[in-house]
Coordinates of C-alpha atoms and ligand atoms in Angstrom, one line a residue:
X1 CA 35.4 54.6 38.7
X2 CA 39.4 54.4 39.4
X3 CA 40.6 52.6 42.6
X4 CA 44.1 54.3 43.5
X5 CA 44.3 51.0 45.9
X6 CA 43.2 48.4 43.1
X7 CA 45.4 45.6 42.4
X8 CA 47.1 47.2 39.7
X9 CA 47.6 50.7 41.4
X10 CA 50.8 52.6 40.4
X11 CA 51.2 50.0 37.2
X12 CA 51.7 51.0 33.6
X13 CA 50.1 48.2 31.3
X14 CA 49.9 47.9 27.7
X15 CA 47.2 45.9 26.1
X16 CA 46.8 45.1 22.3
X17 CA 43.9 44.6 20.7
X18 CA 42.0 47.3 23.1
X19 CA 39.5 48.5 20.5
X20 CA 37.0 45.8 21.1
X21 CA 35.9 42.7 22.9
X22 CA 38.3 41.0 25.5
X23 CA 41.1 43.8 25.3
X24 CA 38.6 46.7 25.4
X25 CA 37.0 45.0 28.6
X26 CA 40.5 44.7 30.0
X27 CA 41.3 48.4 29.4
X28 CA 38.3 49.5 31.4
X29 CA 39.0 46.9 34.3
X30 CA 42.8 47.6 34.5
X31 CA 42.4 51.4 34.6
X32 CA 39.4 50.8 37.3
X33 CA 42.1 48.8 39.4
X34 CA 44.8 51.6 39.1
X35 CA 46.5 51.0 36.0
X36 CA 47.5 53.7 33.4
X37 CA 46.8 51.9 30.3
X38 CA 48.4 52.0 26.8
X39 CA 45.9 51.1 24.2
X40 CA 47.2 49.5 21.0
X41 CA 45.0 48.0 18.0
X42 CA 44.6 49.4 14.4
X43 CA 41.0 51.4 14.9
X44 CA 42.6 54.8 16.1
X45 CA 39.4 56.6 16.8
X46 CA 37.8 53.8 18.6
X47 CA 40.7 53.6 20.9
X48 CA 40.6 57.6 21.3
X49 CA 36.7 57.1 22.4
X50 CA 37.5 54.4 24.9
X51 CA 40.7 56.3 26.2
X52 CA 38.3 59.4 26.6
X53 CA 35.9 57.5 28.4
X54 CA 38.7 55.9 30.9
X55 CA 39.9 59.6 31.5
X56 CA 36.3 60.6 32.5
X57 CA 36.2 58.0 34.8
X58 CA 39.3 59.4 36.5
X59 CA 41.7 56.7 34.9
X60 CA 44.7 57.3 32.9
X61 CA 44.7 56.1 29.2
X62 CA 47.3 56.7 26.2
X63 CA 46.4 55.7 22.7
X64 CA 49.4 54.1 20.1
X65 CA 47.3 52.8 17.2
X66 CA 49.2 50.4 14.8
X67 CA 49.2 46.6 13.7
X68 CA 50.9 44.2 16.0
X69 CA 52.3 42.4 12.9
X70 CA 54.7 45.8 12.6
X71 CA 57.5 45.6 15.0
X72 CA 57.8 49.5 14.4
X73 CA 54.2 49.8 15.4
X74 CA 54.8 47.8 18.5
X75 CA 57.9 49.6 19.6
X76 CA 55.9 52.9 19.4
X77 CA 53.5 51.5 21.7
X78 CA 55.9 50.6 24.4
X79 CA 57.8 54.1 23.6
X80 CA 54.1 55.5 24.5
X81 CA 54.1 53.6 27.9
X82 CA 57.7 55.0 29.1
X83 CA 57.4 58.6 27.5
X84 CA 53.6 59.1 28.7
X85 CA 53.8 57.2 32.0
X86 CA 57.4 56.5 32.7
X87 CA 57.4 52.5 32.8
X88 CA 56.0 49.2 31.6
X89 CA 54.9 47.0 34.1
X90 CA 52.8 44.8 32.4
X91 CA 51.5 43.8 28.8
X92 CA 48.3 42.1 28.0
X93 CA 49.3 40.9 24.6
X94 CA 45.8 40.0 23.3
X95 CA 45.3 41.3 19.7
X96 CA 44.2 38.3 17.7
X97 CA 42.8 37.2 14.3
X98 CA 40.9 34.0 13.3
X99 CA 40.9 34.5 9.6
X100 CA 38.2 35.8 7.3
X101 CA 36.3 32.5 6.7
X102 CA 35.5 29.0 8.2
X103 CA 36.7 26.5 5.8
X104 CA 38.9 23.1 5.6
X105 CA 42.7 23.7 5.3
X106 CA 42.6 22.6 1.5
X107 CA 40.1 25.6 0.7
X108 CA 42.4 28.1 2.5
X109 CA 44.9 30.2 0.7
X110 CA 48.5 31.6 1.4
X111 CA 47.2 34.8 2.1
X112 CA 44.7 33.4 4.7
X113 CA 47.8 31.4 6.4
X114 CA 50.4 34.3 6.4
X115 CA 47.8 36.6 8.2
X116 CA 46.7 34.3 10.8
X117 CA 50.3 33.6 11.5
X118 CA 51.4 37.2 11.5
X119 CA 48.9 38.5 13.8
X120 CA 48.8 36.0 16.4
X121 CA 52.3 34.8 16.1
X122 CA 54.7 37.4 14.9
X123 CA 52.2 40.0 16.7
X124 CA 52.9 38.4 19.9
X125 CA 56.9 37.8 19.2
X126 CA 56.9 41.5 18.2
X127 CA 55.1 42.5 21.6
X128 CA 57.9 40.4 24.0
X129 CA 60.8 41.5 22.0
X130 CA 59.8 45.1 22.5
X131 CA 58.7 44.9 26.0
X132 CA 61.1 42.5 27.8
X133 CA 64.2 45.0 27.5
X134 CA 62.3 47.7 29.2
X135 CA 61.1 45.3 32.1
X136 CA 64.6 43.8 32.3
X137 CA 66.0 47.3 32.6
X138 CA 63.4 48.2 35.3
X139 CA 64.1 44.7 37.2
X140 CA 60.7 43.1 36.1
X141 CA 57.2 42.8 34.8
X142 CA 54.4 40.7 34.0
X143 CA 53.2 39.5 30.6
X144 CA 49.8 37.9 29.6
X145 CA 49.4 36.4 25.8
X146 CA 46.1 35.6 24.7
X147 CA 45.8 32.0 23.4
X148 CA 42.7 30.0 23.2
X149 CA 41.4 26.7 23.9
X150 CA 42.8 26.1 20.2
X151 CA 46.1 26.0 21.8
X152 CA 45.7 22.5 23.1
X153 CA 43.8 20.9 20.2
X154 CA 41.3 20.9 17.3
X155 CA 38.5 23.1 18.3
X156 CA 36.8 23.5 14.9
X157 CA 38.3 26.6 14.2
X158 CA 40.5 26.9 11.2
X159 CA 43.7 25.1 11.0
X160 CA 46.0 28.2 10.6
X161 CA 44.3 29.5 13.9
X162 CA 44.7 26.3 15.7
X163 CA 48.2 26.2 14.9
X164 CA 48.8 29.9 15.5
X165 CA 47.5 29.6 19.0
X166 CA 49.6 26.6 19.7
X167 CA 52.5 28.8 18.8
X168 CA 51.4 31.5 21.2
X169 CA 51.6 28.9 24.0
X170 CA 54.9 27.9 22.9
X171 CA 56.1 31.3 22.8
X172 CA 54.7 32.0 26.0
X173 CA 56.3 28.9 27.8
X174 CA 59.9 29.3 26.1
X175 CA 59.9 32.9 26.9
X176 CA 58.9 32.4 30.8
X177 CA 61.6 30.1 31.3
X178 CA 64.3 32.5 29.4
X179 CA 63.2 35.4 32.1
X180 CA 61.9 33.4 35.2
X181 CA 65.0 34.3 37.1
X182 CA 65.4 38.0 35.9
X183 CA 61.8 38.7 37.4
X184 CA 59.7 38.6 34.6
X185 CA 56.7 36.4 34.7
X186 CA 55.0 35.4 31.2
X187 CA 51.6 33.7 31.3
X188 CA 49.1 32.8 28.8
X189 CA 45.0 32.4 28.7
X190 CA 43.4 29.8 27.0
X191 CA 40.0 31.7 26.4
X192 CA 37.2 29.7 25.6
X193 CA 34.2 30.8 23.3
X194 CA 33.3 34.7 24.4
X195 CA 30.8 36.9 23.0
X196 CA 32.8 39.7 21.0
X197 CA 33.2 40.7 17.3
X198 CA 35.4 37.8 16.2
X199 CA 32.6 35.2 17.2
X200 CA 30.0 37.5 15.9
X201 CA 32.0 37.7 12.6
X202 CA 32.4 33.8 12.2
X203 CA 29.1 32.7 13.1
X204 CA 27.4 35.5 10.7
X205 CA 24.5 33.9 9.1
X206 CA 25.6 30.5 10.6
X207 CA 24.1 30.4 14.2
X208 CA 24.9 26.7 14.3
X209 CA 28.6 27.6 14.6
X210 CA 28.0 29.1 17.8
X211 CA 26.3 26.6 18.9
X212 CA 29.1 24.3 18.3
X213 CA 31.5 26.5 19.8
X214 CA 29.7 26.4 23.3
X215 CA 28.9 22.7 22.9
X216 CA 32.1 21.6 24.7
X217 CA 32.2 24.3 27.5
X218 CA 30.8 22.6 30.5
X219 CA 28.8 25.8 31.0
X220 CA 27.3 25.6 27.8
X221 CA 27.0 29.4 27.3
X222 CA 29.9 31.8 26.0
X223 CA 31.6 33.9 28.2
X224 CA 31.6 37.9 28.4
X225 CA 34.8 39.9 27.8
X226 CA 35.0 41.1 31.2
X227 CA 35.1 37.4 32.6
X228 CA 38.3 36.9 30.7
X229 CA 39.8 40.4 31.4
X230 CA 39.6 39.4 35.3
X231 CA 42.0 36.5 34.7
X232 CA 44.2 38.7 33.0
X233 CA 44.2 41.0 35.9
X234 CA 44.9 38.6 38.2
X235 CA 48.0 37.2 36.4
X236 CA 49.1 40.8 35.9
X237 CA 49.1 41.5 39.4
X238 CA 51.5 40.9 42.0
X239 CA 49.2 38.5 43.7
X240 CA 50.2 35.9 40.9
X241 CA 53.5 36.3 42.0
X242 CA 54.4 32.4 41.7
X243 CA 52.6 32.0 38.3
X244 CA 54.7 32.0 35.2
X245 CA 54.7 29.9 31.9
X246 CA 50.9 29.0 33.3
X247 CA 48.2 28.5 30.7
X248 CA 45.3 29.2 32.6
X249 CA 41.8 27.9 31.0
X250 CA 39.0 30.6 31.3
X251 CA 36.8 28.5 29.1
X252 CA 33.7 27.3 31.1
X253 CA 35.4 23.9 31.4
X254 CA 36.3 23.4 27.7
X255 CA 39.5 22.0 28.2
X256 CA 38.8 19.7 31.0
X257 CA 36.0 17.8 29.2
Ligands
NAP301 N1 36.1 35.4 21.1 C1 36.4 34.2 21.5 O1 35.6 33.2 21.6 C2 37.9 34.1 21.3 C3 38.3 32.6 22.0 C4 39.5 32.3 22.3 C5 40.5 33.2 21.8 N2 40.2 34.2 21.7 C6 41.3 35.4 21.5 O2 41.1 36.9 22.0 C7 41.6 37.5 21.6 C8 40.6 38.9 21.7 O3 39.9 38.7 20.6 P1 38.4 39.0 20.8 O4 37.5 37.8 21.3 O5 38.2 40.3 21.8 O6 37.7 39.6 19.7 P2 37.9 41.2 18.8 O7 36.5 41.7 19.4 O8 37.6 40.6 17.3 O9 39.0 41.7 19.4 C9 40.1 41.9 18.7 C10 40.8 42.7 19.0 O10 42.3 42.5 18.2 C11 42.7 43.6 17.3 N3 43.4 43.2 16.2 C12 43.2 42.5 15.3 N4 44.0 42.3 14.4 C13 45.0 43.3 14.7 C14 46.3 43.4 14.4 N5 46.9 43.3 13.2 N6 46.9 44.6 15.1 C15 46.4 45.1 16.2 N7 45.4 44.6 16.6 C16 44.5 43.9 16.2 C17 41.4 44.3 17.0 O11 41.4 45.7 16.8 P3 41.3 46.3 15.5 O12 40.6 45.8 14.4 O13 41.2 47.8 15.9 O14 43.0 46.3 14.8 C18 40.7 43.8 18.1 O15 40.8 44.8 19.1 C19 42.5 37.2 20.2 O16 43.5 36.7 20.7 C20 41.5 35.9 20.1 O17 42.3 35.0 19.3 C21 38.8 35.0 21.5

């Protein structure tokens, strides 16, 4: 049920990677907390279904399907926010890709490296470049980029993904510094192992991998997607008014271990 007095009441928030996992949980949560949400990912039918469910619960949602690695697709999603809802107050740049196999560096090819960099790094860059001008014109905004515990060190994820998430952290910090005095807050989430399609695919046929990923998390369990979405909600809300350039660990204690 949508709460017109929720912490995101009156705000328009774009979410990438909204078709599953953390992004989908965020879409439902942000809409329930009063935001109009713009949903972006490649699977359009899945997004349409989610938008219908949000509307049925009394929320507001629009779909702009596309690939975050394509600057034009990202610009269209930003335009959807301003055309449908008249603003872009927040963005959860959450789409990510770990690659289609877990293997040591010397067994991965150029295409693997390029795609992981394109989705995670260029995708975040494309989002920031399209979102920031709209926020500057409006006098401010808030952005949360999804990084990972892999932004802080070697987690056992493939090397290109670890490098890409380090880059997402760098993009966040440098962009936060450039826009902090102009009313835009930009933060990142250091996400720990979370029960989503990404982990299910990585661990398919190799249950020991899932165990390996949670072993360093103090809580010795995976997060549910909604637990990560709650942290993004706070960072995007006005309650996080003094948080910018932050790398907020939501990882069951992984990075402190
Ligand atoms: N699950 C974990 O343990 C974990 C840990 C640390 C960080 N993360 C990060 O959390 C974020 C969300 O992942 P998740 O765990 O929720 O996995 P997920 O369920 O696989 O979700 C990934 C989302 O990203 C979208 N996506 C992938 N490539 C895209 C592209 N090129 N353009 C647009 N959208 C794209 C997917 O939708 P389409 O396929 O429809 O495009 C999907 O909605 C990612 O940045 C991931 O790196 C996850």
